[in-house]
Coordinates of C-alpha atoms in Angstrom, one line a residue:
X1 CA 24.0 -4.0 -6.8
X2 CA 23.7 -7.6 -8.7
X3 CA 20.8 -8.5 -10.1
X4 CA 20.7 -11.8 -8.5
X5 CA 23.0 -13.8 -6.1
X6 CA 23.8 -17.3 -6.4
X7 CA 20.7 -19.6 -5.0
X8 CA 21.5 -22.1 -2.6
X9 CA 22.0 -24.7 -4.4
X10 CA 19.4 -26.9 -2.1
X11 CA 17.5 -24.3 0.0
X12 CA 16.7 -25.8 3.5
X13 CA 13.7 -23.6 3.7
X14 CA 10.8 -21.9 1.2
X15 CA 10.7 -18.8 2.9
X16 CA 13.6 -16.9 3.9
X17 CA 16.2 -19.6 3.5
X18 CA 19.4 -17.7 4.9
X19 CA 22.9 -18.0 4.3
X20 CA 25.3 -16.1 6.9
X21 CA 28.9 -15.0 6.2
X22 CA 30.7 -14.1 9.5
X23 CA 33.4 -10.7 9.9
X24 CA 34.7 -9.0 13.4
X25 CA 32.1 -6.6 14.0
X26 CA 29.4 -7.5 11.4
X27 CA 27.5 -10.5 9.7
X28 CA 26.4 -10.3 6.3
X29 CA 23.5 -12.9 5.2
X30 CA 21.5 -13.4 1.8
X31 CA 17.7 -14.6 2.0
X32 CA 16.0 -16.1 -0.4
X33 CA 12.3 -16.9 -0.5
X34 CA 10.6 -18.7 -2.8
X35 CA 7.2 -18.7 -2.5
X36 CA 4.4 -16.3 -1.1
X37 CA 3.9 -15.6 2.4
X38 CA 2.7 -13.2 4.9
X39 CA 3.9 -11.9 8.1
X40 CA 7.1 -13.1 8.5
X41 CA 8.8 -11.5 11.7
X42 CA 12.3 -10.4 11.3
X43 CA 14.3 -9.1 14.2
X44 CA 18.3 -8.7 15.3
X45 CA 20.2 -7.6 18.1
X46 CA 22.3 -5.1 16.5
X47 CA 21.5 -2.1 13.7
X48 CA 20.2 -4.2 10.8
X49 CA 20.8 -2.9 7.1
X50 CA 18.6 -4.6 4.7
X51 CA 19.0 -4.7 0.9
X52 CA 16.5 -5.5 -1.5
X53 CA 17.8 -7.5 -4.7
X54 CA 15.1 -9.1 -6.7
X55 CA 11.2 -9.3 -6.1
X56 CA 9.2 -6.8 -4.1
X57 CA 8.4 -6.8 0.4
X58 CA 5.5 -5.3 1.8
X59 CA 6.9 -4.3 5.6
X60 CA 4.7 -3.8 8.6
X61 CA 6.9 -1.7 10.9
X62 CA 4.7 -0.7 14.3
X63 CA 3.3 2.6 14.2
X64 CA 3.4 3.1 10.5
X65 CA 1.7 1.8 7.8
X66 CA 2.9 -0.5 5.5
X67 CA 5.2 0.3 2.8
X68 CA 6.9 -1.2 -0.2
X69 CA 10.1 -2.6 -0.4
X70 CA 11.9 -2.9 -3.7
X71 CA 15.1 -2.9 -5.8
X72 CA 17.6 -0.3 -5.2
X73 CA 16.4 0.4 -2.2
X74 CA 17.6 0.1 1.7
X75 CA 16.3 -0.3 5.0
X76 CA 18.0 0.5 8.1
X77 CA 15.9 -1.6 11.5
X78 CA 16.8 -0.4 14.9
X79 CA 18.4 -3.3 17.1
X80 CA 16.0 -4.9 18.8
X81 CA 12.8 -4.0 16.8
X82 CA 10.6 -6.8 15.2
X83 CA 9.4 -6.2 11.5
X84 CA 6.9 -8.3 9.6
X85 CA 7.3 -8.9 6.3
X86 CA 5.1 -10.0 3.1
X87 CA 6.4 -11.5 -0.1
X88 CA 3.5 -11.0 -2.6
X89 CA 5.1 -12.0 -5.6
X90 CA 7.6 -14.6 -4.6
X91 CA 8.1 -17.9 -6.5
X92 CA 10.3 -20.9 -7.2
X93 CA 11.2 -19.8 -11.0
X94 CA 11.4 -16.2 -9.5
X95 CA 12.6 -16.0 -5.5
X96 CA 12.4 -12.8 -3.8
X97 CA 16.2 -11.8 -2.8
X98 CA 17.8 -9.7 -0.3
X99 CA 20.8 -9.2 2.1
X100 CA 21.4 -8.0 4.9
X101 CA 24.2 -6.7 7.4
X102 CA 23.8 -6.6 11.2
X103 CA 26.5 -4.0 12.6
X104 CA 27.5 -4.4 15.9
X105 CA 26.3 -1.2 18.0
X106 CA 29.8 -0.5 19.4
X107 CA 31.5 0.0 15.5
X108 CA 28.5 2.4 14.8
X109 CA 29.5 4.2 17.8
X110 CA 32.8 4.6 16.7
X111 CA 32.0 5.3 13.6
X112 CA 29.7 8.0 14.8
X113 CA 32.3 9.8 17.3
X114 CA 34.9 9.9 14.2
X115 CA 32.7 11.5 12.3
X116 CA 32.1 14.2 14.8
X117 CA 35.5 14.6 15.0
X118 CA 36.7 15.1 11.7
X119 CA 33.7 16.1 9.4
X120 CA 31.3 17.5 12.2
X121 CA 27.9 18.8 10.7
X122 CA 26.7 22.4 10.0
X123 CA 26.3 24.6 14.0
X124 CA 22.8 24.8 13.8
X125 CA 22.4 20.8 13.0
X126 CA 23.9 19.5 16.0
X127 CA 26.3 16.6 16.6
X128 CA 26.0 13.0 14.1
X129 CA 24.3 10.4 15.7
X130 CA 22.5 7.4 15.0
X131 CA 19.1 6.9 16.0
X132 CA 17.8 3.4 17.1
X133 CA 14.0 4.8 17.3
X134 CA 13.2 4.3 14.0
X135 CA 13.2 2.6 11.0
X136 CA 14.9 4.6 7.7
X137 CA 14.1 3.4 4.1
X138 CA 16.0 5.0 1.6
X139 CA 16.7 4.4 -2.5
X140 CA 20.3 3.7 -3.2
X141 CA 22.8 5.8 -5.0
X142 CA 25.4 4.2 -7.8
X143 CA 28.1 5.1 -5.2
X144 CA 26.1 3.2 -2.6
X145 CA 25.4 0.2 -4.7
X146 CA 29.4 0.0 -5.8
X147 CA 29.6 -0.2 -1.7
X148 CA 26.9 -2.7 -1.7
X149 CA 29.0 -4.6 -4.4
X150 CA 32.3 -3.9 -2.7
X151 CA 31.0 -5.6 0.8
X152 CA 29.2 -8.4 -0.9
X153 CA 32.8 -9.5 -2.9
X154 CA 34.7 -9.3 0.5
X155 CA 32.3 -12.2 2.0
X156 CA 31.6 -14.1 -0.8
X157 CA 35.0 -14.0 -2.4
X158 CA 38.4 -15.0 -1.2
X159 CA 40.4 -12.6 -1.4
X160 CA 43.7 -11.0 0.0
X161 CA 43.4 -8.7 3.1
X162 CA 39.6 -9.6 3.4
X163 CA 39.2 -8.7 7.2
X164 CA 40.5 -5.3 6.3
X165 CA 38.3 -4.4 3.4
X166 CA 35.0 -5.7 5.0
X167 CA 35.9 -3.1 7.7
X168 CA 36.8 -0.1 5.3
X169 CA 33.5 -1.0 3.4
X170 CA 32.0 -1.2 6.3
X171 CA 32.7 1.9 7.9
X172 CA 31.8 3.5 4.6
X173 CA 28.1 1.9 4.7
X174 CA 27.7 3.8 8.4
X175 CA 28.6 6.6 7.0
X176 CA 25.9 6.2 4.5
X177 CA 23.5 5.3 7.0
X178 CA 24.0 8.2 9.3
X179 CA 23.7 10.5 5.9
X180 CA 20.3 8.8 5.2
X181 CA 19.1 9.4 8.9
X182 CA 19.9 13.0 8.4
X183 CA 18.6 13.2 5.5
X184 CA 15.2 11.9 6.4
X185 CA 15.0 14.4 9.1
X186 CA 15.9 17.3 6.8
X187 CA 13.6 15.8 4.3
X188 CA 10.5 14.1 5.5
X189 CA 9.2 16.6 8.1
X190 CA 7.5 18.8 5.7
X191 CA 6.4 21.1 9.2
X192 CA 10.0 21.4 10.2
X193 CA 11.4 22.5 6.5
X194 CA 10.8 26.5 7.7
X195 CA 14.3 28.2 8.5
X196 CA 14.6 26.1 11.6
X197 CA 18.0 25.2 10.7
X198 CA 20.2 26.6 7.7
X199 CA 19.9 23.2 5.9
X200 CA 15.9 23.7 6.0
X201 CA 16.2 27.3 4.6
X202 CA 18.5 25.9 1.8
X203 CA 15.8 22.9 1.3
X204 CA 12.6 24.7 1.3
X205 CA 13.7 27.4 -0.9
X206 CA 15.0 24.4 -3.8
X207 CA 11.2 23.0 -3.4
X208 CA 9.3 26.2 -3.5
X209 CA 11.5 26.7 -7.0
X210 CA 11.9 23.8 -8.8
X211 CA 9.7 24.6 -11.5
X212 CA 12.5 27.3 -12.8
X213 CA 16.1 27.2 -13.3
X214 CA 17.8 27.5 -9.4
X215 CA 21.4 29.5 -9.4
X216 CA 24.1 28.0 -6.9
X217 CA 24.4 31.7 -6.4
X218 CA 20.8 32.1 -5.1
X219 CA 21.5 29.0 -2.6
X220 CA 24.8 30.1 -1.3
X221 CA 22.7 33.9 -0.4
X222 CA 19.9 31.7 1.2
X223 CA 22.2 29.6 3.4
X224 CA 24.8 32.6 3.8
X225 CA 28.2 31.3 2.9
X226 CA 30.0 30.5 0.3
X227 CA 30.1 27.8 -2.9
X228 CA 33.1 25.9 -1.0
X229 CA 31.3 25.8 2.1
X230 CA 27.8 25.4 0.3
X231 CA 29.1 22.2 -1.7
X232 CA 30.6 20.9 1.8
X233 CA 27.6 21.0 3.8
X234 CA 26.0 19.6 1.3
X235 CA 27.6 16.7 0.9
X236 CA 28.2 15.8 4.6
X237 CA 24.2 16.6 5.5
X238 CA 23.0 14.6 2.4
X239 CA 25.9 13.1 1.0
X240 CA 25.1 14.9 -2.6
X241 CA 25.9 18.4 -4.3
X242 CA 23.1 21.0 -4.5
X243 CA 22.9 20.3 -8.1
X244 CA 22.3 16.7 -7.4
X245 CA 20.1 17.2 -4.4
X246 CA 18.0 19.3 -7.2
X247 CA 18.1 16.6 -9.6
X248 CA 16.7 14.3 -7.0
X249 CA 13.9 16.5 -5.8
X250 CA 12.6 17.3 -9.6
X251 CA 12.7 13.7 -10.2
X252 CA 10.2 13.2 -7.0
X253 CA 8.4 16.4 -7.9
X254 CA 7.6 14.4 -11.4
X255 CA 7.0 11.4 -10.7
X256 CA 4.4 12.7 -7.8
X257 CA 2.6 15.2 -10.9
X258 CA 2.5 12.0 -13.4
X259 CA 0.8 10.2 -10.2
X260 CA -1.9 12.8 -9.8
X261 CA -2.8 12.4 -13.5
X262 CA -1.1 15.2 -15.3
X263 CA 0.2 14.6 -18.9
X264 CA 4.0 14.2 -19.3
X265 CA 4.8 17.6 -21.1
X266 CA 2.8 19.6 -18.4
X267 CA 5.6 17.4 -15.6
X268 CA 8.2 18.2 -17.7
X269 CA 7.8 22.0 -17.9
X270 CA 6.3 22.3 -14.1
X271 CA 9.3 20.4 -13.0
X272 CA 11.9 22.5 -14.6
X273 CA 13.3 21.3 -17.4
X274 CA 13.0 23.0 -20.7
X275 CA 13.2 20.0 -22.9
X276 CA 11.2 17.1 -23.5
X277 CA 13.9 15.0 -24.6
X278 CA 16.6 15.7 -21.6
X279 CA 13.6 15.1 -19.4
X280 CA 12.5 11.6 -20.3
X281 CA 16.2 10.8 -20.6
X282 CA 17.1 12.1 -16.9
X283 CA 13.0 10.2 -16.0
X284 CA 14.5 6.8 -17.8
X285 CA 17.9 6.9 -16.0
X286 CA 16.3 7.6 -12.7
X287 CA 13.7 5.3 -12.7
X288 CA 14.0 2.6 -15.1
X289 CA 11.2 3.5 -17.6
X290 CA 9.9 6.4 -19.6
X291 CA 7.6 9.0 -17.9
X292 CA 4.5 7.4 -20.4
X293 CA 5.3 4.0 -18.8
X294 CA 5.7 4.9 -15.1
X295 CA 2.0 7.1 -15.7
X296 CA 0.7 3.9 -17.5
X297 CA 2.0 1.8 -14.7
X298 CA 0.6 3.6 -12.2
X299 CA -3.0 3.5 -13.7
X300 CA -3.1 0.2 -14.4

């Protein structure tokens, strides 16, 4: 994802000055903001994906408590749902910047009923859907963000065949999203990660082991099948390989130990790795900054 879009060149407004780029079935808009503010109610008819480019949201989503919104990260807002926002840290040298992408309900639809037709989920996991409950915040892969990239070029550049590749991109960003929403629900309810489906069994036997080396061979014996079908499920439930999916859940299990205070050696072994070195490199990569400086961020 960019590091910054163009600025209007004369914003019309301070806070969330939009700029909208129409496409059959979707509008994609850039807001910038460029000073502090609280509260700021955001709301659309249709699936809303959000983006986060520059600066740093605090969103107010009823019946949860605020969270953090920052770069590399998405938000998917069911139609119809108000938000409020914060901007903390915006200002005129240094706007807060993000994009989003209102989907018309009827392409997720389609989108949805495709999938369940050609790339239908595990048995025991039940059908693809999207759910317009609930909000799901997510941090972006680099195959996500060279989608991100991808859609942004097709409405800010002209270019050949442009009505065609905003709807291949687009299609490919649903896809994402229905991923995410079935990831969060494999992930997030720690109560529900017990055996109920084959995915959990998978899941909560990675977590209870992540402070050793985990064999593909020990997953495919938990989940029953075999390294074809293992990698497969994989990536349609979570859009990842084990071995990524292992990756990821080491990285969170670190950063959560260097959180509670323990020293960076002690996270490195108790999440797995065996070397210092390969950990603060795979740490850096992941998040942006050493494990000393994410620890000494968090103190301070």
């Amino acid at each position: 994802m960019p590091q910054l879009l163009p600025l209007a060149p004369t914003p019309q407004k301070l806070i969330e000055n939009r700029r909208s780029f129409g496409g059959n079935d979707i509008e994609f808009s850039i807001y910038d903001t460029y000073k502090e503010a609280d509260m700021v109610e955001l709301q659309a008819q249709n699936p809303l994906y959000c983006g986060m480019i520059t600066g740093k949201k605090v969103i107010h989503f009823d019946g949860s408590s605020p969270f953090e919104f920052l770069p590399n990260e998405s938000l998917v807002i069911p139609s119809s749902r108000k938000i409020h926002i914060d901007f903390p840290i915006a200002k005129m040298e240094a706007p807060t910047q993000c994009i989003t992408i209102e989907i018309a309900r009827d392409k997720v639809k389609e989108i949805v009923n495709r999938m369940n037709d050609n790339f239908p989920r595990m048995h025991d996991s039940g059908d693809w859907r999207y759910s317009d409950d609930d909000y799901v915040h997510f941090e972006n892969t680099a195959r996500f963000n060279q989608n991100l990239d991808q859609i942004i070029q097709c409405f800010t550049d002209k270019q050949p065949f442009r009505d065609l590749l905003i709807d291949l991109n687009t299609s490919r960003l649903i896809i994402h999203m229905l991923q995410s929403e079935a990831r969060k629900l494999l992930l997030e309810n720690e109560e529900a990660i017990s055996g109920t489906t084959t995915m959990h069994a998978v899941i909560a036997f990675i977590r209870e082991n992540l402070h050793r080396r985990i064999q593909l061979e020990e997953l495919e014996r938990v989940a029953h099948v075999s390294k074809t079908t293992l990698f497969r499920n994989f990536k349609n439930e979570l859009g990842c390989s084990p071995v990524d999916f292992i990756n990821s859940e080491r990285m969170k299990r670190a950063a959560k130990l260097l959180r509670n205070g323990k020293s960076v050696t002690e996270t490195c072994y108790n999440s797995g790795y065996k070397s210092l070195t390969h950990f603060t490199e795979t740490f850096k990569k992941q998040f942006g900054i050493t494990p000393n400086q994410y620890k000494q961020n968090y103190i301070n």
